[in-house]
Coordinates of C-alpha atoms in Angstrom, one line a residue:
M71 CA 102.2 112.3 123.7
E72 CA 101.9 111.8 127.3
H73 CA 105.5 111.7 129.3
V74 CA 106.0 110.9 132.6
G75 CA 105.9 113.9 134.7
S76 CA 107.8 115.2 137.7
D77 CA 107.1 118.2 140.1
N78 CA 109.4 120.8 138.6
E79 CA 107.9 123.7 139.9
A80 CA 107.5 124.9 143.1
E81 CA 105.1 128.0 144.0
G82 CA 105.2 129.3 140.2
V83 CA 109.2 129.5 140.0
P84 CA 110.3 126.9 137.6
L85 CA 113.1 124.4 138.9
P86 CA 115.8 122.4 136.8
A87 CA 114.4 118.8 135.7
P88 CA 116.4 116.1 137.5
A89 CA 119.0 114.6 134.8
A90 CA 117.5 111.5 133.5
V91 CA 119.2 108.2 134.3
G92 CA 118.1 105.4 132.4
I93 CA 119.0 101.8 131.6
T94 CA 120.1 100.2 127.9
L95 CA 117.6 98.6 126.0
R96 CA 119.2 95.3 126.5
Q97 CA 118.4 95.7 130.4
L98 CA 115.0 97.0 129.3
L99 CA 114.6 94.0 127.3
M100 CA 116.0 91.6 129.8
S101 CA 113.4 93.1 132.3
L102 CA 110.4 92.8 130.1
G103 CA 110.7 89.5 128.5
E104 CA 109.5 87.5 125.3
P105 CA 106.3 86.9 127.0
V106 CA 105.7 91.0 126.4
V107 CA 107.5 92.2 123.5
E108 CA 110.0 90.9 120.8
L109 CA 112.7 92.3 119.4
Q110 CA 112.3 93.0 115.7
C111 CA 115.8 95.1 114.9
A112 CA 118.1 97.4 117.0
P113 CA 119.9 99.0 114.2
A114 CA 122.0 101.0 116.6
G115 CA 122.6 98.1 118.9
L116 CA 121.4 97.3 122.5
D117 CA 123.7 99.6 124.4
V118 CA 121.1 102.5 123.7
E119 CA 120.0 104.2 127.2
T120 CA 116.5 104.4 127.4
V121 CA 115.5 106.9 130.2
D122 CA 111.7 107.1 129.7
V123 CA 108.5 106.0 128.4
G124 CA 106.2 107.9 126.2
L125 CA 102.4 107.0 125.3
L126 CA 101.7 108.3 121.8
D127 CA 98.0 108.3 121.5
P128 CA 96.7 108.2 117.5
E129 CA 94.9 111.4 117.8
D130 CA 98.4 113.1 118.8
P131 CA 100.7 114.2 116.3
P132 CA 103.9 112.1 116.3
A133 CA 106.3 113.0 118.5
A134 CA 109.0 111.5 121.0
R135 CA 112.1 112.5 123.1
P136 CA 115.7 111.3 123.2
G137 CA 116.0 108.1 125.0
E138 CA 112.6 107.5 124.9
L139 CA 110.6 104.2 124.6
V140 CA 107.7 105.2 122.6
L141 CA 104.5 103.0 123.0
A142 CA 102.6 103.5 119.7
I143 CA 99.2 102.8 120.9
G144 CA 96.1 101.9 118.4
V145 CA 98.3 101.8 114.9
R146 CA 99.0 99.0 113.1
G147 CA 100.9 98.5 110.1
R148 CA 101.9 100.7 107.7
A149 CA 100.1 103.6 110.2
A150 CA 102.8 103.2 112.4
I151 CA 105.4 104.3 110.0
P152 CA 104.6 108.2 111.2
A153 CA 105.9 107.2 114.7
L154 CA 109.1 105.4 113.9
R155 CA 110.0 108.4 111.4
A156 CA 109.1 110.9 114.4
A157 CA 111.3 108.5 117.0
A158 CA 114.0 108.2 114.8
S159 CA 114.4 111.9 114.4
A160 CA 114.0 112.8 117.9
G161 CA 116.7 110.2 119.2
A162 CA 114.4 107.9 120.8
A163 CA 115.6 104.5 121.9
A164 CA 112.8 102.4 120.6
V165 CA 109.3 102.4 119.6
A166 CA 106.6 99.5 120.2
V167 CA 104.2 98.5 118.1
R168 CA 101.0 95.8 117.7
I169 CA 101.6 93.7 114.3
D170 CA 99.6 91.6 112.9
S171 CA 101.2 90.1 109.9
P172 CA 104.5 88.8 108.9
A173 CA 103.8 91.6 106.0
Q174 CA 103.5 94.5 108.1
R175 CA 106.5 93.4 110.3
D176 CA 108.5 93.0 107.4
T177 CA 107.2 96.6 106.1
L178 CA 107.9 98.2 109.4
R179 CA 111.5 96.3 110.2
D180 CA 112.8 97.7 107.0
F181 CA 111.6 101.3 107.5
A182 CA 112.9 101.1 111.3
E183 CA 116.3 99.5 110.3
Q184 CA 116.9 102.2 107.5
A185 CA 115.4 105.0 109.9
G186 CA 118.0 103.8 112.4
V187 CA 115.4 103.1 115.3
A188 CA 114.6 100.1 117.3
L189 CA 111.5 98.0 116.9
L190 CA 109.8 96.2 119.2
S191 CA 106.3 94.4 118.6
V192 CA 103.9 94.0 121.3
R193 CA 102.3 90.6 122.0
R194 CA 98.5 90.6 121.2
E195 CA 97.8 89.4 124.6
V196 CA 99.6 92.3 126.4
R197 CA 97.7 95.2 127.5
W198 CA 99.0 98.8 127.1
E199 CA 98.9 100.1 130.7
H200 CA 100.6 96.8 131.6
L201 CA 103.6 97.4 129.1
D202 CA 103.3 100.8 130.2
A203 CA 103.8 100.0 134.1
L204 CA 106.3 97.1 133.7
A205 CA 108.9 99.5 131.5
R206 CA 108.3 102.3 134.1
A207 CA 108.9 99.8 136.6
A208 CA 112.3 98.6 135.0
L209 CA 113.5 102.3 134.5
G210 CA 112.8 103.0 138.1
G211 CA 110.8 106.4 137.0
G212 CA 114.2 107.5 135.2
R213 CA 115.6 107.9 138.7
P214 CA 118.7 106.1 140.2
L215 CA 117.5 102.9 142.0
P216 CA 118.5 103.4 146.2
A217 CA 121.5 100.8 146.6
E218 CA 120.5 97.9 148.2
G219 CA 123.0 98.5 151.1
G220 CA 126.8 98.3 152.1
A221 CA 129.3 95.8 150.4
E222 CA 126.9 93.7 148.4
E223 CA 126.9 96.6 145.9
G224 CA 130.3 96.0 145.0
D225 CA 132.2 92.7 143.4
L226 CA 132.8 89.5 145.2
F227 CA 136.5 90.4 144.8
A228 CA 135.5 93.4 146.8
L229 CA 133.7 91.3 149.4
A230 CA 136.8 88.8 149.9
Q231 CA 138.9 91.6 150.4
T232 CA 136.3 93.2 153.4
T233 CA 136.4 89.9 154.9
A234 CA 139.8 89.4 155.0
V235 CA 140.3 92.8 157.0
L236 CA 137.4 92.0 159.3
T237 CA 138.8 88.3 160.2
G238 CA 142.3 89.1 159.9
G239 CA 142.7 86.1 157.6
I240 CA 143.3 85.2 153.8
V241 CA 139.9 84.5 151.9
S242 CA 138.7 82.7 148.8
I243 CA 134.9 82.3 147.8
E244 CA 134.2 79.4 145.9
D245 CA 131.1 77.9 144.0
T246 CA 129.7 74.4 144.8
A247 CA 132.1 72.8 142.5
N248 CA 135.0 73.9 144.4
R249 CA 136.1 76.6 142.0
I250 CA 137.4 80.0 142.8
L251 CA 135.0 83.2 142.0
A252 CA 137.2 85.6 143.9
Y253 CA 139.9 85.7 146.8
S254 CA 141.8 88.4 148.6
R255 CA 145.0 89.8 148.2
S256 CA 147.9 88.9 150.5
A257 CA 151.0 91.2 151.2
D258 CA 153.0 88.2 152.5
S259 CA 153.2 85.3 150.3
D260 CA 154.6 83.1 153.0
E261 CA 151.5 83.5 154.8
I262 CA 149.8 81.2 152.0
D263 CA 149.6 77.7 152.8
D264 CA 149.7 75.1 150.3
L265 CA 146.2 74.2 149.4
R266 CA 145.6 77.9 149.4
R267 CA 148.4 78.1 146.7
L268 CA 147.2 75.5 144.7
T269 CA 143.6 76.7 144.8
I270 CA 144.5 80.0 143.5
L271 CA 146.7 78.5 140.7
G272 CA 144.3 76.1 139.5
W273 CA 141.3 78.2 140.4
Q274 CA 139.8 74.9 141.9
G275 CA 140.6 72.9 144.8
P276 CA 143.2 70.3 144.0
E277 CA 141.6 66.6 144.5
P278 CA 144.0 65.2 147.0
Y279 CA 143.2 68.0 149.6
L280 CA 139.2 68.2 148.9
S281 CA 139.4 64.3 149.3
K282 CA 141.0 64.7 153.1
L283 CA 138.5 67.7 153.8
R284 CA 135.5 65.0 152.4
E285 CA 137.3 62.3 155.2
W286 CA 137.0 65.0 158.1
G287 CA 133.4 65.6 157.0
V288 CA 133.7 69.3 156.2
F289 CA 131.7 69.1 153.3
Q290 CA 129.0 67.1 155.1
Q291 CA 128.8 70.0 157.8
L292 CA 128.4 72.6 155.4
R293 CA 125.7 70.8 153.6
A294 CA 124.0 70.4 157.1
G295 CA 123.4 73.8 158.2
D296 CA 124.6 77.5 158.5
S297 CA 127.1 77.4 161.2
V298 CA 131.1 78.1 160.7
V299 CA 133.3 75.1 160.6
S300 CA 136.7 75.2 161.8
I301 CA 139.5 73.1 160.2
D302 CA 142.5 72.7 162.7
E303 CA 146.1 73.0 161.5
H304 CA 147.8 70.1 159.6
P305 CA 151.5 70.9 159.2
E306 CA 152.4 67.2 157.9
L307 CA 149.9 68.1 154.9
G308 CA 151.1 71.9 154.5
L309 CA 147.3 73.0 155.5
R310 CA 147.2 76.0 158.0
R311 CA 144.0 76.2 160.6
R312 CA 141.1 77.9 158.4
L313 CA 137.4 78.4 158.6
V314 CA 134.5 77.8 156.0
V315 CA 130.6 78.8 156.2
A316 CA 128.3 77.8 153.5
I317 CA 126.7 80.3 151.3
R318 CA 123.1 79.7 151.4
S319 CA 119.7 81.0 149.7
G320 CA 117.2 79.1 152.0
E321 CA 118.2 75.3 151.5
R322 CA 119.6 75.6 148.4
Q323 CA 123.7 76.0 148.7
L324 CA 125.2 78.2 146.4
G325 CA 129.3 78.3 147.3
T326 CA 131.4 78.7 150.5
I327 CA 133.7 81.0 151.7
W328 CA 137.1 80.0 153.3
V329 CA 139.4 81.9 155.3
Q330 CA 142.9 80.7 155.9
E331 CA 144.8 81.7 159.4
G332 CA 147.9 83.6 158.2
A333 CA 151.0 84.7 160.3
T334 CA 148.6 85.9 163.0
P335 CA 145.6 84.3 164.8
L336 CA 142.4 84.9 163.1
A337 CA 140.4 88.0 164.9
E338 CA 138.0 87.1 167.8
R339 CA 134.9 87.3 166.0
A340 CA 136.0 85.8 162.8
D341 CA 133.1 83.6 162.8
Q342 CA 130.8 86.1 163.2
A343 CA 132.0 88.1 160.2
L344 CA 132.5 84.9 158.3
L345 CA 128.7 84.6 158.6
G346 CA 127.6 87.9 157.6
A347 CA 130.0 88.0 154.7
A348 CA 128.2 84.6 153.4
R349 CA 125.1 86.6 154.0
V350 CA 126.0 89.4 151.5
A351 CA 127.7 86.6 148.9
A352 CA 124.6 85.0 148.7
L353 CA 122.6 88.1 147.8
Q354 CA 125.4 88.8 145.1
L355 CA 125.4 85.2 143.9
M356 CA 121.5 85.3 143.5
R357 CA 121.8 88.5 141.7
R358 CA 124.2 87.5 139.4
R359 CA 122.3 84.4 138.5
R360 CA 119.2 85.8 137.8
S361 CA 121.2 88.4 135.6
V362 CA 122.9 85.5 133.6
S363 CA 119.3 83.8 133.6
S364 CA 117.8 87.1 132.1
E365 CA 120.8 87.3 129.7
L366 CA 120.4 84.1 128.4
R367 CA 116.6 84.6 127.8
L368 CA 117.2 87.6 125.9
T369 CA 119.8 85.5 123.8
Q370 CA 117.2 82.7 123.5
S371 CA 114.5 85.0 122.4
L372 CA 117.0 86.6 120.0
L373 CA 118.2 83.5 118.5
S374 CA 114.5 81.8 118.2
G375 CA 113.4 84.9 116.4
V376 CA 116.1 84.9 114.0
L377 CA 115.6 81.3 113.5
E378 CA 112.2 82.0 112.6
G379 CA 112.6 84.9 110.4
T380 CA 111.0 87.5 112.8
T381 CA 113.8 89.3 114.1
G382 CA 116.6 90.8 112.1
A383 CA 119.9 89.4 112.3
Q384 CA 121.4 92.5 113.3
S385 CA 119.8 92.4 116.8
L386 CA 121.5 89.0 117.7
A387 CA 124.7 90.1 116.3
G388 CA 124.5 93.5 118.3
H389 CA 123.7 91.6 121.4
L390 CA 126.3 89.1 121.2
G391 CA 129.0 91.2 119.4
L392 CA 129.1 89.2 115.9
D393 CA 129.9 90.0 112.7
A394 CA 126.6 89.8 110.7
K395 CA 128.3 90.2 107.3
R396 CA 130.3 86.9 107.8
P397 CA 129.0 83.5 106.7
A398 CA 126.4 81.3 108.7
A399 CA 124.6 78.2 108.5
V400 CA 122.2 76.3 110.7
L401 CA 122.4 72.6 111.6
G402 CA 119.1 70.9 112.3
F403 CA 118.4 67.8 114.8
A404 CA 115.3 65.8 115.4
L405 CA 115.1 64.4 118.9
P406 CA 112.8 61.2 118.9
G407 CA 110.9 60.7 122.2
S408 CA 111.0 64.6 123.5
G409 CA 106.8 64.7 123.2
P410 CA 104.7 64.4 126.4
G411 CA 105.3 61.9 128.7
S412 CA 109.0 62.0 128.3
D413 CA 112.1 62.7 130.7
E414 CA 112.2 66.4 130.3
L415 CA 115.4 66.2 132.3
H416 CA 117.2 64.2 130.5
R417 CA 116.2 66.1 127.3
E418 CA 117.7 69.1 129.0
E419 CA 120.8 67.3 129.6
T420 CA 120.9 66.0 126.0
L421 CA 120.6 69.8 124.8
S422 CA 123.3 70.7 127.3
L423 CA 125.6 68.3 125.9
M424 CA 124.8 69.3 122.3
A425 CA 125.7 73.0 123.1
V426 CA 129.3 72.0 124.7
H427 CA 130.1 69.5 121.6
A428 CA 128.8 72.5 119.2
A429 CA 130.6 75.2 121.2
A430 CA 134.3 72.7 121.0
R431 CA 133.9 72.8 117.7
H432 CA 132.8 76.4 116.6
R433 CA 133.1 79.0 119.4
S434 CA 130.6 81.5 118.2
A435 CA 128.1 78.3 118.2
L436 CA 124.2 78.7 119.7
T437 CA 122.1 76.1 119.9
A438 CA 118.1 76.3 120.9
A439 CA 115.1 73.7 121.1
V440 CA 112.0 74.5 119.4
D441 CA 109.5 71.9 119.7
E442 CA 110.8 68.4 119.4
R443 CA 114.0 69.9 117.2
V444 CA 117.4 71.2 117.9
Y445 CA 119.0 73.6 116.1
V446 CA 122.7 75.1 116.5
L447 CA 123.6 78.6 114.7
L448 CA 127.0 78.7 113.2
P449 CA 127.6 82.1 113.0
E450 CA 131.2 83.8 111.8
L451 CA 132.1 81.0 109.7
P452 CA 135.2 80.8 107.7
R453 CA 134.4 81.9 103.9
G454 CA 134.6 78.9 101.8
V455 CA 134.0 76.0 104.7
A456 CA 134.1 72.7 103.4
P457 CA 130.9 71.0 103.4
A458 CA 132.5 68.0 104.5
T459 CA 133.1 69.5 108.0
L460 CA 129.8 70.6 108.8
L461 CA 128.7 66.9 108.0
G462 CA 131.5 66.3 110.3
W463 CA 130.4 68.5 113.1
T464 CA 126.8 67.2 112.7
R465 CA 127.1 63.8 112.5
E466 CA 129.7 63.9 115.9
L467 CA 126.7 65.8 117.5
A468 CA 123.9 63.6 116.4
E469 CA 126.0 60.5 117.9
A470 CA 126.8 62.3 121.0
A471 CA 122.8 62.9 121.5
T472 CA 122.2 59.2 120.3
R473 CA 124.3 57.5 123.0
H474 CA 123.1 60.1 125.7
L475 CA 119.5 59.5 125.0
S476 CA 120.2 55.6 124.6
P477 CA 120.5 53.5 128.0
A478 CA 122.8 50.7 128.3
G479 CA 121.4 47.4 126.7
S480 CA 118.5 49.0 125.1
P481 CA 118.0 49.9 121.0
P482 CA 119.4 53.2 119.8
V483 CA 117.2 55.9 120.3
L484 CA 118.2 57.5 117.0
V485 CA 119.0 61.6 116.7
S486 CA 118.7 62.6 113.0
G487 CA 120.8 65.9 111.8
A488 CA 120.7 67.9 108.7
V489 CA 123.0 70.8 107.3
G490 CA 121.2 73.9 106.3
E491 CA 122.6 76.0 103.7
V492 CA 125.5 78.2 104.1
T493 CA 124.5 81.7 103.5
P494 CA 126.8 84.7 103.0
A495 CA 125.6 86.7 106.0
L496 CA 123.6 86.0 109.3
S497 CA 120.9 87.2 107.8
G498 CA 120.3 84.2 105.7
T499 CA 119.9 82.1 108.9
A500 CA 116.2 81.5 108.6
A501 CA 116.5 80.0 105.3
S502 CA 119.2 77.8 106.4
R503 CA 117.1 76.5 109.1
R504 CA 114.2 75.9 106.6
E505 CA 116.2 73.9 104.2
A506 CA 117.6 71.7 107.4
D507 CA 114.2 71.3 108.3
R508 CA 113.0 70.2 104.7
I509 CA 115.9 67.6 105.1
L510 CA 114.3 66.6 108.6
D511 CA 111.1 66.2 107.3
A512 CA 111.8 63.9 104.4
M513 CA 113.8 61.8 107.0
A514 CA 110.5 61.5 109.3
S515 CA 108.6 60.7 106.5
G516 CA 111.0 57.9 105.7
R517 CA 112.2 59.3 102.2
V518 CA 115.8 59.8 103.0
D519 CA 118.0 56.6 104.4
A520 CA 120.5 58.4 106.2
Q521 CA 121.0 59.8 110.0
V522 CA 122.5 62.8 108.9
A523 CA 122.6 64.8 105.7
D524 CA 122.8 67.8 103.6
L525 CA 120.9 68.6 100.7
A526 CA 123.3 68.1 97.9
Q527 CA 123.2 64.6 99.3
V528 CA 119.7 64.1 99.2
R529 CA 118.1 66.5 97.1
A530 CA 116.0 64.1 94.8
Q531 CA 114.7 62.3 97.9
V532 CA 113.6 65.6 99.4
L533 CA 111.8 66.8 96.3
L534 CA 110.2 63.5 96.1
A535 CA 108.9 63.6 99.9
E536 CA 107.5 67.2 99.2
T537 CA 105.9 66.2 95.9
L538 CA 104.4 63.6 97.9
G539 CA 103.4 65.7 100.6
L540 CA 101.8 68.0 98.3
L541 CA 99.7 65.3 96.4
A542 CA 98.7 63.8 99.7
T543 CA 97.0 67.2 100.9
A544 CA 95.2 67.8 97.3
P545 CA 93.0 64.5 96.7
A546 CA 91.6 66.7 93.7
V547 CA 94.5 66.0 91.4
R548 CA 94.9 62.4 92.3
D549 CA 93.7 60.0 89.6
P550 CA 90.9 58.1 90.6
R551 CA 91.5 55.2 88.7
L552 CA 94.5 54.7 90.8
T553 CA 93.0 55.2 93.9
A554 CA 90.0 52.6 92.7
L555 CA 93.3 50.1 92.5
L556 CA 94.0 50.9 96.4
A557 CA 90.4 50.3 97.3
H558 CA 90.2 47.3 95.4
D559 CA 93.7 45.8 97.2
A560 CA 92.2 47.0 100.3
E561 CA 89.0 45.2 100.0
H562 CA 90.5 41.8 98.8
G563 CA 93.8 41.6 100.4
G564 CA 95.3 42.0 96.9
R565 CA 98.8 42.9 96.0
L566 CA 98.1 44.7 92.4
A567 CA 99.6 48.5 93.3
P568 CA 102.6 47.1 94.7
S569 CA 103.0 44.7 92.0
V570 CA 102.6 47.9 89.7
L571 CA 104.6 50.0 91.4
A572 CA 107.8 47.5 91.7
W573 CA 107.4 46.9 87.7
L574 CA 107.5 50.9 87.1
D575 CA 110.4 50.8 89.1
A576 CA 112.4 48.5 87.6
F577 CA 111.7 50.1 84.2
G578 CA 109.2 47.3 83.1
D579 CA 112.0 44.8 83.7
V580 CA 109.7 41.6 84.8
R581 CA 112.4 39.7 86.1
E582 CA 114.1 42.5 88.4
A583 CA 110.6 43.3 89.7
A584 CA 109.3 39.9 90.4
A585 CA 112.5 39.1 92.3
A586 CA 112.2 42.1 94.3
L587 CA 108.6 40.9 95.3
H588 CA 110.0 37.4 95.6
I589 CA 107.3 35.9 93.2
H590 CA 107.4 34.4 89.7
P591 CA 107.7 36.6 86.7
N592 CA 104.2 35.4 85.3
T593 CA 102.5 36.1 88.5
L594 CA 103.8 39.7 88.1
R595 CA 102.6 39.7 84.3
Y596 CA 99.3 38.7 85.5
R597 CA 98.9 41.3 88.2
V598 CA 100.1 44.2 86.0
R599 CA 97.3 43.5 83.4
R600 CA 94.8 42.7 86.0
A601 CA 95.4 46.2 87.2
E602 CA 95.0 47.5 83.6
Q603 CA 91.8 45.6 83.2
L604 CA 90.2 46.5 86.7
T605 CA 91.0 50.5 86.1
S606 CA 91.2 51.2 82.3
L607 CA 94.9 52.2 82.9
D608 CA 97.1 52.3 79.9
L609 CA 100.6 51.7 81.4
S610 CA 101.8 52.3 78.0
R611 CA 101.4 56.0 78.2
P612 CA 104.3 57.7 79.7
E613 CA 102.1 60.3 81.8
E614 CA 100.0 57.2 83.3
R615 CA 103.1 55.5 84.5
L616 CA 104.4 58.9 85.8
L617 CA 101.2 59.6 87.7
A618 CA 101.2 55.9 89.2
M619 CA 104.6 56.1 90.5
L620 CA 104.0 58.9 92.2
Q621 CA 100.3 58.4 93.5
L622 CA 101.1 54.9 94.3
R623 CA 104.1 55.8 96.8
L624 CA 101.5 57.6 99.1
P625 CA 100.9 56.2 102.8
P626 CA 97.8 54.2 102.6
E627 CA 95.8 56.5 105.2
A628 CA 96.7 59.4 102.7

């Protein structure tokens, strides 16, 4: 077993090793990302501290150290169990292995969950030395990373307070939608003007004041450059003098910093202090955005794995603080026109819209896009939740997405929705998704005539669609006489096969079948007899009628 070395000896005298400083497993996963590893399970949660990387060679006896990420090189499948056992005994943070099949994955995940150690699967294309380097970089070699300097290490509220001291004013930091991110304290409430008071109370600038600022060209000047903009006092509006500067990263505006003058004039170099504060705020906001982005990527990676059944549900539950023992269900949606050449921005807007609608109905709802389908996971459902409730939510989401994808004056682009089974625990998520997919597949085949449904409503149509799908992929189990009948129709432009199917669907009622085909009953009788003569079919036999009812429902291309 190799470990990160450190120079612990000087002239032969052993020195104490420095205390290891690590990061949580969550931070490590956010740094490595889904393209490198995939979390299979984390029985102890994602806040386990990781302090080092260990390389386990297959020739070495299994060993590990506390808080270590063990890279099990050269072992696969059940051969990795000794490494997992040793890691669990030593209190290692996680074990990373290559997994070649779902059976291997399930075996190792079950063992890791019982042993109490996290399991990571390494992507096939990732080299071990690459993973080793990435993990060590994320850990910073087990040593504290140097601070990037000054106030930027603090939060935005600390920066606002520091800026207030430097400028002699009252400070607020806002995003590009004029929503408050942080503000400084003020000892004297009489110093605060109406705009400041209303903004703090509402966490957003009030529209009448924002309208005045737009009228004076303040926002236009902020968008144009990095200069500090001065706004004169307007006693008639309850506004005191203030300075404002844009927080920018390159050409991109991230927000603004406002300084209101209080009872005393602003400091002589307030504008310079404000420029410096804006640059520090830009670093903080970019760091915050990267952190949020990494967090979202990890959440989406775990969610996708749970939906596909490749990641243990406890990993997602631990990451988000969910109760994995409560019921859960998956809602599935098919988005038409989301293939190559579609408007990707419009699709992303639709996904965001669906996520908002889902969260409005269920606080813990999680939304993920997989290929041309969108899935909404509803964890922590109340026990005994009514199917009608889930159908209602699904219909609302499908209709909202349909409206968004359908431009005014054009035919609606229908979004189909399906409700998967309600499972007793979060571990049943993959099964619920499979049930939703079965319904959506049947809808795509045209066998289900509904925009939104659950399996109880359309079970027969779904089972028929799946049976026909099996028949379509297995020509050897088809009756060649029926194949010959279809070929005869294709060659002569005939309608014998549809006539036989209509007659069978009507249980032999000639008049009903003829009316459905808009032909005379005698014409239908002739076509059925002619079909039997041409193919030697005996439609008086129930088994031949059953085969005909199925096979004649196959699409022509099958």
